[in-house]
Coordinates of C-alpha atoms in Angstrom, one line a residue:
M44 CA 101.7 85.0 79.2
E45 CA 104.8 85.1 80.9
E46 CA 108.4 84.6 80.0
H47 CA 109.9 81.2 79.1
I48 CA 107.2 79.9 77.5
Y49 CA 108.0 78.6 73.9
D50 CA 111.0 78.0 72.3
K51 CA 110.0 79.3 68.1
A52 CA 112.3 77.1 67.1
T53 CA 111.4 74.0 69.4
Q54 CA 109.9 71.1 67.5
V55 CA 107.4 68.6 68.8
N56 CA 106.5 65.6 67.5
G57 CA 108.2 66.8 64.2
S58 CA 106.1 70.0 64.6
P59 CA 106.6 73.7 65.2
A60 CA 106.5 75.2 68.9
M61 CA 103.5 77.5 69.3
S62 CA 104.2 80.8 69.6
W63 CA 101.3 82.8 71.3
D64 CA 102.8 85.8 68.7
T65 CA 102.1 83.7 66.2
A66 CA 99.2 81.7 67.3
D67 CA 95.6 82.5 66.3
L68 CA 94.4 84.5 68.4
C69 CA 90.5 84.1 67.9
R70 CA 90.9 80.7 68.0
Y71 CA 92.3 81.1 70.9
E72 CA 89.1 83.0 72.3
Q73 CA 87.4 80.6 71.5
S74 CA 88.8 77.3 72.0
I75 CA 90.0 78.1 75.8
S76 CA 86.5 77.8 77.2
L77 CA 85.7 74.3 75.2
K78 CA 88.7 72.9 76.4
I79 CA 88.5 73.5 80.4
P80 CA 85.2 72.3 81.7
G81 CA 83.9 74.7 83.9
Y82 CA 86.9 78.1 82.7
D83 CA 83.9 81.2 83.6
H84 CA 82.8 79.4 85.8
M85 CA 86.4 79.5 87.8
H86 CA 87.2 83.0 86.4
H87 CA 84.0 84.4 88.1
M88 CA 84.9 82.4 91.3
M89 CA 88.3 84.4 91.3
E90 CA 86.1 87.6 91.1
K91 CA 84.3 86.3 93.9
L92 CA 87.2 85.5 96.0
L93 CA 89.4 88.5 95.2
A94 CA 85.8 90.9 96.2
A95 CA 85.6 88.7 99.4
S96 CA 90.0 88.8 100.1
I97 CA 89.6 93.2 99.6
T98 CA 86.8 95.0 101.9
D99 CA 87.9 98.1 101.8
N100 CA 87.8 99.4 97.8
N101 CA 89.9 102.2 98.3
D102 CA 92.5 102.8 95.6
I103 CA 92.4 99.1 95.0
H104 CA 94.7 98.6 93.0
I105 CA 95.0 94.9 91.0
L106 CA 97.9 93.0 89.0
V107 CA 96.7 90.4 86.5
T108 CA 100.2 88.1 85.1
G109 CA 99.5 86.9 81.8
A110 CA 96.9 89.1 80.7
G111 CA 97.1 88.5 77.2
G112 CA 93.7 88.0 75.8
G113 CA 92.1 90.7 78.7
K114 CA 89.9 87.7 80.0
E115 CA 90.6 88.9 83.7
L116 CA 91.3 92.4 83.3
T117 CA 87.5 93.0 81.5
L118 CA 86.2 90.9 83.9
L119 CA 87.3 92.2 86.8
G120 CA 87.1 95.4 85.2
A121 CA 82.9 95.5 85.1
S122 CA 82.6 94.3 88.5
H123 CA 84.7 96.0 90.6
R124 CA 84.3 100.4 88.4
E125 CA 87.0 101.9 91.5
W126 CA 89.5 99.0 91.0
Q127 CA 93.4 100.2 88.8
L128 CA 93.4 96.9 86.7
T129 CA 97.9 96.3 85.9
G130 CA 97.7 93.7 83.1
M131 CA 101.3 92.3 82.7
D132 CA 102.5 89.9 79.3
T133 CA 105.6 88.3 77.6
S134 CA 103.7 89.2 73.8
I135 CA 102.5 91.9 72.1
Q136 CA 99.4 90.6 70.3
M137 CA 98.3 89.0 72.6
L138 CA 98.6 92.2 74.5
K139 CA 96.7 93.8 71.5
L140 CA 93.7 91.4 72.2
A141 CA 93.7 92.4 76.0
Q142 CA 93.9 96.3 74.9
Q143 CA 90.7 95.6 72.3
K144 CA 89.1 93.8 74.9
A145 CA 90.0 96.5 77.2
E146 CA 88.3 98.8 75.2
E147 CA 84.7 97.3 74.1
A148 CA 84.5 97.1 77.7
G149 CA 85.8 100.4 78.6
I150 CA 88.3 100.5 81.0
T151 CA 90.9 101.3 79.3
A152 CA 90.7 104.6 81.7
R153 CA 91.6 102.3 85.0
T154 CA 94.0 99.3 82.4
T155 CA 97.9 99.7 82.4
L156 CA 98.6 97.1 79.6
L157 CA 102.7 96.6 80.3
Q158 CA 104.7 94.2 77.9
G159 CA 107.9 92.3 79.5
T160 CA 108.0 90.0 83.0
I161 CA 107.2 90.5 86.8
E162 CA 110.4 91.8 87.6
N163 CA 110.5 95.0 84.7
L164 CA 107.7 96.2 87.2
P165 CA 108.5 99.8 89.2
E166 CA 109.9 98.9 92.6
A167 CA 107.7 100.6 94.1
A168 CA 104.4 99.7 93.0
L169 CA 102.8 97.1 95.7
Y170 CA 99.6 95.5 94.5
D171 CA 96.3 94.5 96.9
G172 CA 95.6 91.4 95.0
A173 CA 97.0 89.3 91.8
T174 CA 96.1 86.9 89.9
C175 CA 98.6 84.1 88.0
M176 CA 96.0 82.2 85.6
L177 CA 96.4 79.8 83.6
M178 CA 100.5 80.9 83.3
L179 CA 102.3 79.0 85.7
H180 CA 102.6 75.8 83.8
F181 CA 104.7 77.5 81.2
I182 CA 107.3 78.7 83.1
Q183 CA 109.5 75.1 82.6
G184 CA 111.5 74.5 85.7
M185 CA 111.3 74.5 89.3
E186 CA 113.9 77.7 89.9
A187 CA 112.0 79.6 87.4
K188 CA 108.8 79.1 88.8
K189 CA 109.9 80.3 92.2
T190 CA 112.1 83.1 90.6
F191 CA 108.0 84.1 89.5
L192 CA 106.4 83.5 92.5
K193 CA 109.2 84.8 94.5
H194 CA 109.1 88.5 92.3
L195 CA 105.0 87.9 92.4
S196 CA 104.8 87.5 96.3
Q197 CA 106.6 90.5 96.2
K198 CA 104.7 93.1 94.3
L199 CA 101.8 92.5 96.7
K200 CA 100.4 94.1 100.1
P201 CA 100.9 91.7 103.4
G202 CA 97.8 90.4 103.1
A203 CA 96.9 90.3 100.0
P204 CA 94.5 87.7 97.7
L205 CA 96.8 85.8 94.3
I206 CA 94.1 83.7 92.2
I207 CA 96.1 81.2 90.5
A208 CA 95.7 78.3 88.4
A209 CA 97.2 76.2 86.7
V210 CA 97.5 72.2 84.3
N211 CA 99.3 70.8 88.2
A212 CA 99.0 67.1 85.7
D213 CA 101.4 64.5 87.5
L214 CA 103.3 63.0 84.4
A215 CA 104.1 59.7 86.4
S216 CA 101.1 59.2 87.8
P217 CA 99.3 56.1 87.1
V218 CA 96.0 57.4 86.4
Y219 CA 97.6 60.7 83.2
P220 CA 95.9 57.7 80.9
V221 CA 93.2 57.7 81.9
M222 CA 92.4 61.6 82.5
M223 CA 93.9 62.1 79.6
Q224 CA 91.3 60.2 77.4
A225 CA 89.0 60.9 79.4
W226 CA 89.6 65.4 78.8
R227 CA 90.3 64.6 75.0
E228 CA 86.7 63.3 74.8
H229 CA 85.2 66.5 76.5
M230 CA 87.4 68.5 74.1
L231 CA 86.3 66.0 70.7
Q232 CA 82.6 66.7 71.6
A233 CA 83.0 70.0 72.8
G234 CA 83.9 71.1 68.9
I235 CA 87.5 70.9 69.5
F236 CA 89.7 69.5 66.4
A237 CA 91.2 66.4 66.6
E238 CA 94.5 67.9 65.8
E239 CA 94.1 70.5 68.5
W240 CA 94.5 67.5 71.0
D241 CA 97.3 66.3 69.2
R242 CA 99.2 69.4 70.4
F243 CA 98.0 70.3 73.3
A244 CA 98.1 66.9 74.7
A245 CA 102.3 66.4 73.2
S246 CA 102.9 69.8 74.6
L247 CA 102.5 68.4 78.0
G248 CA 106.3 68.2 79.6
E249 CA 107.8 69.5 76.9
Q250 CA 106.6 72.7 75.6
S251 CA 104.7 73.2 79.3
D252 CA 106.0 72.7 82.6
P253 CA 103.4 71.0 84.7
V254 CA 103.4 70.3 88.1
S255 CA 101.7 68.3 90.9
G256 CA 98.6 70.4 92.6
E257 CA 100.7 68.9 95.7
L258 CA 104.1 71.0 94.5
M259 CA 102.2 73.6 93.6
V260 CA 100.5 74.2 97.3
Q261 CA 104.6 72.9 98.4
L262 CA 105.8 76.4 95.2
L263 CA 103.2 79.1 97.0
A264 CA 104.8 78.1 100.6
E265 CA 108.4 78.2 100.0
C266 CA 107.7 81.3 98.4
G267 CA 105.7 83.5 100.4
F268 CA 101.8 82.5 100.7
S269 CA 100.4 81.0 103.3
R270 CA 95.9 79.4 103.9
M271 CA 96.0 77.6 100.5
K272 CA 93.5 76.4 99.6
R273 CA 92.2 74.7 95.8
F274 CA 88.9 75.4 95.1
F275 CA 88.1 74.5 91.1
G276 CA 89.2 71.3 89.3
A277 CA 88.4 70.2 86.1
F278 CA 90.8 67.5 84.7
W279 CA 94.1 68.5 85.2
V280 CA 93.5 72.3 86.0
E281 CA 93.3 72.9 88.9
A282 CA 92.9 76.6 90.2
Y283 CA 94.1 77.7 94.3
Y284 CA 93.6 80.4 96.2
A285 CA 96.7 81.9 98.7
I286 CA 97.3 85.3 100.7
R287 CA 101.2 87.0 100.6
D288 CA 101.9 86.4 104.3

């Protein structure tokens, strides 16, 4: 995940805030697809949209932000054996999981993993496409989100695609309680523990900083992207396709 994710000293409803360096990574890997309806389909569409946007597969370099866990890296690496992949994450533990997954998929020779933020990328590096899956809502504050997205646009070649997904919850919406109740029922029926739901629900607006889909589109436009198109939605999770101007 990118910077500004979690402050280890933060308390939510009296419980310590989650840290990606101390999280139960096995539980995370098992539960994330249960929490988000269509999680695997969203990633499948991510890969297809990138592939449809990149017509020349010669010397293609893809940037995966928030690469910890390895989901995007292994999917893209297995589907496009000619692509070079760079994965970034601030969590060393999540990167270790990504490294393990890359080794299992046989893509380590084409994969570079970097711990740090997008500002730490080599200045001259430019990429043919990028993903930002389920991490923008962890960046606290509009200015920090803008800073991240501007840096991301600067690391992409003009015309390069970005696939971005986030929890785009409108906390002030009158339908917020209804959506959350429905999402809770989905998670519990899928096998998520009630305590795990409670931690997630309490974290929205506290440990995370979601914005509405309308604001996400506005942010992308302000930070150098155009042709935004929503291609996936599940409760408050949304995914968009965009092009770097």
